[in-house]
Coordinates of N, CA, C and O in Angstrom, one line a residue:
M167 N 35.9 36.6 43.9 CA 36.7 38.4 43.7 C 38.5 37.9 43.5 O 39.0 36.8 44.4
A168 N 39.0 38.7 42.9 CA 40.4 38.1 42.5 C 41.3 38.8 43.6 O 41.0 39.8 44.3
K169 N 42.2 38.1 43.8 CA 43.0 38.4 44.8 C 43.8 39.7 44.6 O 44.5 40.1 43.3
E170 N 43.7 41.1 45.0 CA 44.5 42.7 45.0 C 46.0 41.9 45.2 O 46.6 41.3 46.1
L171 N 46.6 42.4 43.9 CA 48.3 42.2 44.6 C 48.6 43.4 44.6 O 48.5 44.7 44.0
P172 N 49.9 43.3 45.8 CA 50.5 44.8 45.8 C 51.6 45.0 44.8 O 51.7 44.8 43.4
A173 N 51.1 47.1 44.5 CA 51.9 47.2 43.4 C 53.5 47.0 43.2 O 54.2 46.8 44.6
R174 N 54.5 47.0 42.3 CA 55.6 46.6 42.5 C 56.5 47.9 41.5 O 56.1 48.5 40.7
D175 N 57.4 47.9 42.0 CA 58.4 49.3 41.4 C 59.0 48.5 40.4 O 59.7 49.3 39.6
K176 N 59.7 47.3 40.4 CA 60.2 46.5 39.4 C 59.6 45.2 38.9 O 58.6 45.3 40.0
P177 N 59.9 44.9 37.7 CA 59.5 43.5 37.2 C 59.9 42.4 38.0 O 61.2 42.4 38.4
L178 N 58.9 41.8 38.0 CA 59.4 40.4 39.0 C 59.5 39.1 38.1 O 58.6 38.6 37.4
V179 N 60.6 38.4 38.4 CA 61.0 37.3 37.6 C 60.9 35.8 38.2 O 61.5 36.0 39.7
L180 N 60.0 34.9 38.2 CA 60.2 33.9 38.6 C 61.5 32.7 37.9 O 60.8 32.2 36.8
V181 N 62.2 32.8 38.8 CA 63.4 31.6 38.1 C 62.8 30.2 39.2 O 63.1 30.2 39.6
T182 N 62.4 29.4 38.1 CA 62.7 27.9 38.4 C 63.3 26.9 37.7 O 63.6 26.8 36.5
D183 N 64.3 26.0 39.1 CA 65.2 25.3 38.4 C 65.5 24.1 39.6 O 65.6 25.0 40.5
D184 N 65.6 23.0 39.4 CA 66.1 22.3 41.0 C 67.6 22.6 41.1 O 68.2 22.0 41.7
D185 N 68.5 23.1 39.9 CA 69.8 23.5 40.2 C 69.9 24.6 40.7 O 69.9 25.7 40.5
L186 N 70.4 24.5 41.9 CA 71.1 25.7 43.2 C 71.6 27.0 42.2 O 71.7 28.5 42.3
T187 N 72.9 26.5 41.4 CA 73.9 26.9 40.8 C 73.1 27.5 39.7 O 73.5 29.2 39.7
V188 N 72.3 27.6 39.0 CA 71.9 27.9 37.8 C 70.8 29.0 38.6 O 70.7 30.2 38.0
R189 N 70.0 28.6 39.6 CA 69.1 29.8 40.3 C 69.9 31.2 40.5 O 69.4 32.3 40.6
L190 N 70.9 30.7 41.3 CA 71.5 31.9 41.7 C 72.5 32.8 41.0 O 72.4 33.7 40.7
S191 N 72.9 31.9 40.0 CA 73.6 32.4 38.6 C 72.4 33.6 38.0 O 72.5 34.7 38.0
L192 N 71.0 33.0 37.7 CA 69.9 33.7 36.8 C 69.9 34.9 37.9 O 69.0 36.0 37.2
R193 N 69.6 34.5 39.2 CA 68.9 35.6 39.9 C 70.0 37.1 39.9 O 70.1 38.2 40.0
R194 N 71.4 36.7 40.2 CA 72.6 38.0 39.9 C 72.2 38.7 39.0 O 72.5 39.8 39.0
Y195 N 72.5 37.7 37.9 CA 72.1 38.5 36.6 C 70.8 39.5 36.3 O 71.1 40.9 35.7
L196 N 69.9 38.9 36.8 CA 68.5 39.8 36.6 C 68.3 40.9 37.9 O 68.0 41.9 37.5
E197 N 68.8 40.9 38.9 CA 68.9 41.6 39.8 C 69.9 42.7 39.3 O 69.7 44.2 39.6
E198 N 71.0 42.9 38.8 CA 71.6 43.1 38.4 C 71.3 43.9 37.2 O 71.6 45.4 36.8
D199 N 70.5 44.1 36.3 CA 69.6 44.5 35.6 C 68.2 45.3 36.3 O 67.4 45.8 35.0
G200 N 68.2 45.1 36.9 CA 67.1 45.9 37.8 C 65.5 44.9 37.9 O 64.9 45.7 38.3
Y201 N 65.5 43.7 37.8 CA 64.4 42.8 38.1 C 64.5 42.1 39.5 O 65.3 42.2 40.3
T202 N 63.3 42.0 40.1 CA 63.4 41.2 41.5 C 62.9 40.0 41.3 O 62.1 39.9 39.8
V203 N 63.5 39.0 42.4 CA 63.4 37.4 41.5 C 62.6 36.6 42.6 O 63.2 36.9 43.8
A204 N 62.2 35.9 42.0 CA 61.7 35.0 43.3 C 62.0 33.6 42.3 O 62.1 33.4 41.5
E205 N 61.9 32.4 43.6 CA 63.0 31.2 42.9 C 61.7 30.3 43.4 O 61.3 29.9 44.6
A206 N 61.7 29.1 42.9 CA 61.7 27.6 43.0 C 62.2 26.8 42.8 O 62.8 26.9 41.4
R207 N 62.4 25.6 43.5 CA 63.3 24.4 42.9 C 62.4 23.1 41.8 O 63.3 22.5 41.6
N208 N 61.2 23.5 41.8 CA 60.3 22.3 41.0 C 58.7 23.4 40.3 O 58.9 24.3 41.0
G209 N 58.5 22.3 39.5 CA 57.5 22.9 38.7 C 56.4 23.5 40.2 O 55.3 24.1 40.0
A210 N 56.0 22.4 40.8 CA 54.8 22.6 41.9 C 55.0 23.8 42.9 O 54.2 24.6 43.0
E211 N 56.5 24.2 43.4 CA 56.8 25.0 43.8 C 56.4 26.5 43.4 O 55.8 28.0 43.8
A212 N 57.0 26.6 41.9 CA 56.4 27.7 41.3 C 55.0 28.2 40.7 O 54.5 28.9 40.8
L213 N 54.2 26.9 41.1 CA 52.9 27.3 40.7 C 52.2 27.8 41.8 O 51.9 28.9 41.7
A214 N 52.4 27.6 42.8 CA 52.2 27.8 44.4 C 52.8 29.5 44.1 O 52.2 30.4 44.3
I215 N 54.0 30.0 44.1 CA 54.5 31.1 44.4 C 53.7 32.0 42.7 O 53.6 33.1 43.1
F216 N 53.7 31.5 41.8 CA 52.6 31.5 40.5 C 51.9 32.9 41.3 O 51.1 34.1 41.0
E217 N 50.9 31.7 41.7 CA 49.5 32.2 42.4 C 49.1 33.9 43.7 O 48.8 34.4 43.7
Q218 N 50.8 33.0 44.4 CA 50.8 34.2 45.3 C 51.2 35.3 45.2 O 50.6 36.7 45.4
Q219 N 52.1 35.7 43.6 CA 53.0 36.8 43.4 C 52.6 37.4 41.8 O 53.0 38.5 41.5
R220 N 52.3 36.5 41.3 CA 51.9 36.7 40.1 C 53.0 37.6 38.8 O 53.4 38.7 39.1
P221 N 54.0 37.0 39.0 CA 55.5 37.2 38.4 C 55.1 38.0 37.3 O 54.4 37.6 36.4
D222 N 56.0 38.4 36.7 CA 56.0 39.6 35.2 C 56.4 38.3 34.1 O 56.2 38.7 33.0
L223 N 57.4 37.7 34.6 CA 57.8 36.3 33.4 C 58.2 35.2 34.5 O 58.7 35.5 35.5
V224 N 58.3 34.2 33.6 CA 58.8 33.0 34.2 C 59.9 32.4 33.6 O 59.2 32.2 32.2
L225 N 60.9 32.0 34.2 CA 62.2 31.3 33.5 C 62.0 29.9 34.0 O 62.4 30.0 35.6
M226 N 61.7 29.0 33.2 CA 61.8 27.5 34.0 C 62.6 26.2 33.3 O 62.5 26.2 32.1
D227 N 63.0 25.9 33.9 CA 63.8 24.6 33.2 C 62.6 23.5 33.2 O 61.4 23.7 33.5
A228 N 63.2 23.1 32.1 CA 62.2 21.6 31.4 C 62.0 20.4 32.4 O 61.1 19.6 32.6
E229 N 63.4 19.9 32.6 CA 63.4 18.7 33.6 C 63.6 18.8 35.2 O 65.0 19.7 35.3
M230 N 62.7 18.4 36.0 CA 63.0 18.7 37.0 C 62.0 18.0 38.0 O 61.3 17.1 37.3
P231 N 62.4 17.5 39.2 CA 61.8 16.7 40.2 C 60.4 17.2 40.5 O 60.4 18.6 40.1
V232 N 59.8 16.2 41.1 CA 58.3 16.4 41.7 C 57.4 16.8 40.5 O 56.4 16.7 40.4
M233 N 57.4 18.0 39.8 CA 56.4 18.5 38.5 C 57.1 19.2 37.5 O 58.0 20.2 38.0
D234 N 58.0 18.6 36.4 CA 59.1 18.8 35.3 C 58.1 20.3 34.7 O 56.7 21.0 35.1
G235 N 58.9 21.3 33.9 CA 58.5 22.5 33.6 C 57.6 22.7 32.4 O 56.5 23.6 32.5
L236 N 57.4 21.7 31.6 CA 56.1 21.5 30.8 C 55.1 21.1 31.4 O 54.0 22.0 30.8
T237 N 54.9 20.3 32.2 CA 53.6 20.5 33.3 C 53.2 21.6 33.8 O 52.0 22.0 33.5
A238 N 54.1 22.3 34.7 CA 53.8 23.5 35.1 C 53.7 24.6 34.2 O 52.8 25.3 34.5
C239 N 54.2 24.6 33.2 CA 53.5 25.3 32.1 C 52.3 25.6 31.7 O 51.9 26.4 31.8
A240 N 51.7 24.4 31.3 CA 50.7 24.1 31.2 C 49.8 24.6 32.3 O 48.8 25.0 32.1
A241 N 50.2 24.4 33.4 CA 49.3 24.6 34.6 C 49.4 26.2 35.0 O 48.0 26.6 34.9
I242 N 50.3 26.7 34.8 CA 50.5 28.0 34.9 C 49.5 28.8 33.9 O 48.8 29.7 34.4
K243 N 50.0 28.6 32.7 CA 48.8 29.0 31.6 C 46.9 29.1 31.9 O 46.4 29.7 31.4
K244 N 47.1 28.0 32.7 CA 45.5 27.5 33.3 C 45.1 28.9 34.4 O 43.7 28.7 34.6
L245 N 46.0 29.0 34.6 CA 45.7 29.9 36.1 C 45.0 31.5 36.1 O 46.0 31.9 34.8
P246 N 44.7 32.1 36.5 CA 44.3 33.6 36.4 C 45.8 34.5 36.2 O 45.9 34.4 37.1
G247 N 45.5 35.0 34.7 CA 47.0 35.7 34.7 C 47.9 34.9 34.0 O 49.0 35.4 33.3
G248 N 47.6 33.9 34.2 CA 48.6 32.9 33.5 C 48.7 32.9 31.8 O 49.6 32.6 31.6
E249 N 47.9 33.3 31.2 CA 47.4 33.3 29.4 C 48.6 34.5 29.1 O 48.9 34.4 27.9
E250 N 48.8 35.4 30.2 CA 49.2 36.9 29.6 C 50.8 36.8 30.2 O 51.7 37.5 29.2
T251 N 51.2 35.8 31.0 CA 52.7 35.7 31.5 C 53.6 34.8 30.5 O 53.1 33.6 30.3
P252 N 54.5 35.4 30.0 CA 55.3 34.9 29.4 C 55.9 33.7 30.3 O 56.8 34.1 31.4
V253 N 56.6 32.5 29.8 CA 57.1 31.5 30.2 C 58.1 31.2 29.0 O 57.9 30.5 28.2
L254 N 59.0 31.4 29.7 CA 60.4 30.6 28.6 C 60.9 29.9 29.5 O 61.3 29.5 30.3
M255 N 61.0 28.8 28.8 CA 61.9 27.2 29.1 C 63.1 27.5 29.2 O 63.9 27.6 27.9
I256 N 64.1 27.0 30.1 CA 65.6 26.8 29.7 C 66.0 25.9 30.3 O 65.5 25.1 31.7
T257 N 66.7 25.1 29.3 CA 67.3 23.7 29.2 C 68.2 23.3 28.5 O 68.8 23.9 27.3
G258 N 69.0 22.2 28.9 CA 70.2 21.7 28.1 C 69.5 20.5 27.6 O 70.3 20.1 26.4
L259 N 68.2 20.4 27.1 CA 68.1 19.0 26.3 C 68.1 20.2 24.7 O 68.4 21.1 24.3
E260 N 68.3 18.7 23.9 CA 68.4 19.2 22.8 C 67.3 18.7 21.7 O 67.0 19.0 20.6
D261 N 66.0 18.5 22.3 CA 64.8 18.2 21.5 C 64.2 19.4 21.3 O 63.9 20.4 22.5
E262 N 64.2 19.9 20.1 CA 63.3 21.3 20.1 C 62.0 21.2 20.3 O 61.6 22.1 20.7
R263 N 61.3 20.2 20.6 CA 59.8 20.6 21.3 C 59.8 21.0 22.5 O 59.2 21.8 23.0

C-alpha cells in the first residue's frame, strides 16, 4: 500500500548540495518565490527525504560525498513517484554529460 502524503499548499523543492552556502542561498530565493524547501547534504540524505516527503522538484549537485548526485538521481527515478519528478543537476562542472 502506498504511503499517503499530506496535502501541501506550496510546491516542495528538495535542495541537495554539500555546500551549506549554496543550500542557504537556494532556500532563500525559492522561499521568496513561494516554495517550501527541504535540504539534504548528499545523495543518500536526498533519497531518504524523497521517500518521506515526495518533493515536486529536486535540485541536486553532481559532486557530493557519500553519494554523488548522478547516482542519487538514478536511484530517485526508480522510487515510486520518482519517474515523474523533475531532477535538475546544479554543478560547477564543465562536463556536459
